[in-house]
mmCIF file of C-alpha atoms and ligand atoms in Angstrom:
data_model
loop_
_atom_site.group_PDB
_atom_site.id
_atom_site.type_symbol
_atom_site.label_atom_id
_atom_site.label_comp_id
_atom_site.label_asym_id
_atom_site.label_seq_id
_atom_site.Cartn_x
_atom_site.Cartn_y
_atom_site.Cartn_z
ATOM 1 C CA MET A 29 -18.258 -19.072 8.594
ATOM 2 C CA LEU A 30 -20.903 -16.686 7.110
ATOM 3 C CA THR A 31 -19.189 -13.323 6.259
ATOM 4 C CA ALA A 32 -20.307 -10.268 7.842
ATOM 5 C CA ASP A 33 -22.257 -9.046 4.634
ATOM 6 C CA SER A 34 -24.091 -12.333 4.565
ATOM 7 C CA ARG A 35 -24.908 -12.010 8.328
ATOM 8 C CA ASN A 36 -26.331 -8.595 7.945
ATOM 9 C CA GLU A 37 -28.300 -9.369 4.900
ATOM 10 C CA ILE A 38 -29.915 -12.443 6.786
ATOM 11 C CA LEU A 39 -30.614 -10.256 9.632
ATOM 12 C CA ALA A 40 -32.508 -7.748 6.894
ATOM 13 C CA GLU A 41 -34.385 -10.507 5.613
ATOM 14 C CA LEU A 42 -35.280 -11.357 9.390
ATOM 15 C CA ALA A 43 -36.352 -7.524 9.669
ATOM 16 C CA HIS A 44 -39.048 -7.884 7.273
ATOM 17 C CA SER A 45 -40.322 -11.470 7.675
ATOM 18 C CA GLU A 46 -43.265 -12.127 9.961
ATOM 19 C CA THR A 47 -41.766 -15.273 11.611
ATOM 20 C CA ASN A 48 -38.123 -16.130 11.859
ATOM 21 C CA ARG A 49 -39.309 -19.574 9.736
ATOM 22 C CA MET A 50 -40.450 -17.345 6.894
ATOM 23 C CA ALA A 51 -36.620 -15.926 6.371
ATOM 24 C CA CYS A 52 -35.376 -19.667 6.477
ATOM 25 C CA ILE A 53 -35.406 -20.153 2.775
ATOM 26 C CA GLU A 54 -33.605 -16.693 1.810
ATOM 27 C CA ALA A 55 -31.272 -16.931 4.524
ATOM 28 C CA LEU A 56 -30.145 -20.469 2.979
ATOM 29 C CA LYS A 57 -29.907 -18.934 -0.269
ATOM 30 C CA ILE A 58 -27.613 -15.849 1.420
ATOM 31 C CA ALA A 59 -25.493 -18.538 2.638
ATOM 32 C CA GLN A 60 -25.391 -20.708 -0.352
ATOM 33 C CA ARG A 61 -23.913 -17.757 -2.497
ATOM 34 C CA GLU A 62 -20.817 -17.806 -0.585
ATOM 35 C CA ASN A 63 -19.402 -20.889 -1.738
ATOM 36 C CA GLY A 64 -22.457 -22.557 -3.747
ATOM 37 C CA TRP A 65 -23.348 -24.861 -0.901
ATOM 38 C CA VAL A 66 -24.542 -24.897 2.886
ATOM 39 C CA SER A 67 -21.783 -26.444 5.137
ATOM 40 C CA ASP A 68 -22.563 -27.685 8.694
ATOM 41 C CA GLY A 69 -20.805 -24.371 9.916
ATOM 42 C CA GLN A 70 -23.202 -22.244 8.027
ATOM 43 C CA LEU A 71 -26.074 -24.055 8.646
ATOM 44 C CA ARG A 72 -25.644 -23.657 12.509
ATOM 45 C CA GLU A 73 -24.810 -20.024 11.951
ATOM 46 C CA VAL A 74 -28.229 -19.447 10.055
ATOM 47 C CA ALA A 75 -30.032 -21.491 12.875
ATOM 48 C CA ASP A 76 -28.732 -19.039 15.443
ATOM 49 C CA LEU A 77 -29.550 -16.040 13.629
ATOM 50 C CA LEU A 78 -33.246 -17.256 13.293
ATOM 51 C CA GLU A 79 -33.214 -19.032 16.636
ATOM 52 C CA MET A 80 -34.001 -22.349 15.119
ATOM 53 C CA THR A 81 -32.340 -25.757 15.714
ATOM 54 C CA PRO A 82 -29.680 -26.874 13.639
ATOM 55 C CA ASP A 83 -32.146 -29.793 12.770
ATOM 56 C CA GLU A 84 -34.822 -27.696 11.957
ATOM 57 C CA VAL A 85 -32.964 -25.543 9.242
ATOM 58 C CA ASP A 86 -31.390 -28.632 8.021
ATOM 59 C CA GLY A 87 -34.815 -29.927 7.499
ATOM 60 C CA VAL A 88 -35.740 -27.138 5.304
ATOM 61 C CA ALA A 89 -32.460 -26.982 3.672
ATOM 62 C CA THR A 90 -32.832 -30.583 2.572
ATOM 63 C CA PHE A 91 -36.451 -30.265 1.752
ATOM 64 C CA TYR A 92 -35.864 -27.272 -0.864
ATOM 65 C CA ASN A 93 -33.971 -28.757 -3.535
ATOM 66 C CA LEU A 94 -32.244 -25.947 -4.683
ATOM 67 C CA ILE A 95 -30.356 -25.555 -1.435
ATOM 68 C CA ARG A 96 -27.315 -27.642 -1.639
ATOM 69 C CA ARG A 97 -25.231 -29.515 1.490
ATOM 70 C CA ARG A 98 -22.712 -30.928 -0.450
ATOM 71 C CA PRO A 99 -19.860 -28.767 -2.200
ATOM 72 C CA VAL A 100 -20.202 -28.428 -5.809
ATOM 73 C CA GLY A 101 -18.226 -26.946 -8.785
ATOM 74 C CA ARG A 102 -17.905 -23.248 -9.726
ATOM 75 C CA HIS A 103 -20.823 -23.709 -12.080
ATOM 76 C CA VAL A 104 -24.277 -25.519 -11.417
ATOM 77 C CA ILE A 105 -25.845 -27.041 -14.158
ATOM 78 C CA LEU A 106 -29.408 -28.223 -13.356
ATOM 79 C CA LEU A 107 -30.928 -30.519 -15.851
ATOM 80 C CA CYS A 108 -34.477 -30.700 -15.787
ATOM 81 C CA ALA A 109 -35.913 -34.110 -15.342
ATOM 82 C CA SER A 110 -39.663 -33.501 -15.137
ATOM 83 C CA VAL A 111 -42.374 -34.720 -17.616
ATOM 84 C CA SER A 112 -42.292 -32.201 -20.059
ATOM 85 C CA CYS A 113 -38.521 -32.254 -20.445
ATOM 86 C CA TRP A 114 -38.561 -35.938 -20.222
ATOM 87 C CA VAL A 115 -40.865 -35.686 -23.792
ATOM 88 C CA MET A 116 -39.073 -32.693 -25.556
ATOM 89 C CA GLY A 117 -35.609 -34.677 -25.364
ATOM 90 C CA TYR A 118 -34.256 -34.987 -21.777
ATOM 91 C CA ALA A 119 -32.511 -38.114 -22.525
ATOM 92 C CA ILE A 120 -30.658 -36.506 -25.517
ATOM 93 C CA LEU A 121 -29.596 -33.402 -23.772
ATOM 94 C CA ARG A 122 -28.570 -35.487 -20.503
ATOM 95 C CA ALA A 123 -26.371 -37.881 -22.543
ATOM 96 C CA ARG A 124 -24.784 -34.840 -24.609
ATOM 97 C CA VAL A 125 -24.037 -33.249 -21.239
ATOM 98 C CA LYS A 126 -22.650 -36.333 -19.603
ATOM 99 C CA GLN A 127 -20.772 -36.722 -22.549
ATOM 100 C CA THR A 128 -19.052 -33.137 -22.987
ATOM 101 C CA LEU A 129 -17.939 -33.198 -19.331
ATOM 102 C CA GLY A 130 -17.235 -36.659 -18.788
ATOM 103 C CA ILE A 131 -19.012 -36.835 -15.341
ATOM 104 C CA GLU A 132 -22.444 -38.075 -14.196
ATOM 105 C CA PRO A 133 -25.375 -36.152 -12.521
ATOM 106 C CA GLY A 134 -24.507 -35.734 -8.821
ATOM 107 C CA GLN A 135 -20.753 -35.347 -9.946
ATOM 108 C CA THR A 136 -18.205 -32.380 -10.044
ATOM 109 C CA THR A 137 -15.578 -32.266 -13.217
ATOM 110 C CA ALA A 138 -11.893 -32.586 -11.848
ATOM 111 C CA ASP A 139 -11.177 -29.042 -12.753
ATOM 112 C CA GLY A 140 -13.936 -28.067 -10.565
ATOM 113 C CA ARG A 141 -15.837 -26.174 -13.152
ATOM 114 C CA PHE A 142 -19.145 -27.839 -13.270
ATOM 115 C CA THR A 143 -21.262 -29.710 -11.379
ATOM 116 C CA ILE A 144 -24.469 -31.267 -12.738
ATOM 117 C CA LEU A 145 -27.373 -32.143 -10.897
ATOM 118 C CA GLU A 146 -30.979 -33.402 -12.050
ATOM 119 C CA ASN A 147 -33.873 -31.282 -11.167
ATOM 120 C CA GLN A 148 -37.472 -31.137 -10.809
ATOM 121 C CA CYS A 149 -39.501 -28.572 -13.037
ATOM 122 C CA LEU A 150 -37.545 -25.573 -13.589
ATOM 123 C CA GLY A 151 -40.912 -23.602 -14.434
ATOM 124 C CA ALA A 152 -40.434 -23.283 -18.017
ATOM 125 C CA CYS A 153 -42.249 -26.319 -19.353
ATOM 126 C CA ASP A 154 -43.680 -24.685 -22.349
ATOM 127 C CA HIS A 155 -40.056 -24.455 -23.149
ATOM 128 C CA ALA A 156 -38.755 -27.990 -22.875
ATOM 129 C CA PRO A 157 -36.193 -29.006 -22.778
ATOM 130 C CA VAL A 158 -34.623 -26.935 -19.942
ATOM 131 C CA LEU A 159 -31.438 -26.437 -18.413
ATOM 132 C CA MET A 160 -30.372 -23.934 -15.672
ATOM 133 C CA ILE A 161 -26.672 -22.859 -15.338
ATOM 134 C CA ASN A 162 -26.065 -21.078 -11.959
ATOM 135 C CA ASP A 163 -29.114 -18.552 -12.077
ATOM 136 C CA ASP A 164 -29.373 -18.484 -15.600
ATOM 137 C CA LEU A 165 -31.927 -20.354 -17.565
ATOM 138 C CA TYR A 166 -31.830 -22.020 -20.876
ATOM 139 C CA ARG A 167 -34.732 -22.764 -22.909
ATOM 140 C CA ASP A 168 -35.824 -24.956 -25.746
ATOM 141 C CA VAL A 169 -32.170 -26.367 -25.815
ATOM 142 C CA ASP A 170 -30.817 -27.751 -28.887
ATOM 143 C CA PRO A 171 -28.169 -30.394 -27.667
ATOM 144 C CA GLU A 172 -25.874 -29.020 -30.469
ATOM 145 C CA GLN A 173 -25.629 -25.839 -28.833
ATOM 146 C CA LEU A 174 -24.145 -27.182 -25.656
ATOM 147 C CA GLY A 175 -20.675 -26.450 -26.458
ATOM 148 C CA ASP A 176 -21.561 -22.663 -27.098
ATOM 149 C CA ILE A 177 -23.464 -22.431 -23.529
ATOM 150 C CA LEU A 178 -20.648 -24.407 -21.647
ATOM 151 C CA ALA A 179 -18.160 -21.772 -23.091
ATOM 152 C CA LYS A 180 -19.815 -18.925 -21.599
ATOM 153 C CA TYR A 181 -18.815 -20.373 -17.852
ATOM 154 C CA ALA A 182 -14.928 -20.280 -17.056
HETATM 155 S S1 FES B 215 -40.989 -29.981 -16.997
HETATM 156 FE FE1 FES B 215 -38.909 -29.151 -17.539
HETATM 157 S S2 FES B 215 -39.071 -27.151 -16.901
HETATM 158 FE FE2 FES B 215 -41.207 -27.949 -16.262
#
């Protein structure tokens, strides 16, 4: 269920969008901020507000890879798996993240603290390897720094 604040924010987004469809991704991002992912119920509410069908909104949600349709931990680690990061040490970084948290990409730690997701380019290729935790982008990541980085997220 969307909060009143989220509904109002989505309506404000709609008010300055040329078409309802153009507001869809922003509306989904607003919904996702509540719990870190978009539930079926939230998706239906977004569809109602945008006067779109749930299938249409789900199509946008599943196409746009920063919208999550399954529950996640309190903090989401996006590991860039695109070419520049591959070349610059993605495999070592990925192995270190997995080893440190004891989970595979796509999984959430038992305490609900972290979810690891692999992602395509995070837009900082000249600073590969890159990872993102929530909205924080980490560039030129040295796997040795991983413990310090993760310690910032309770
Ligand atoms: S390839 Fe990793 S940020 Fe672009």
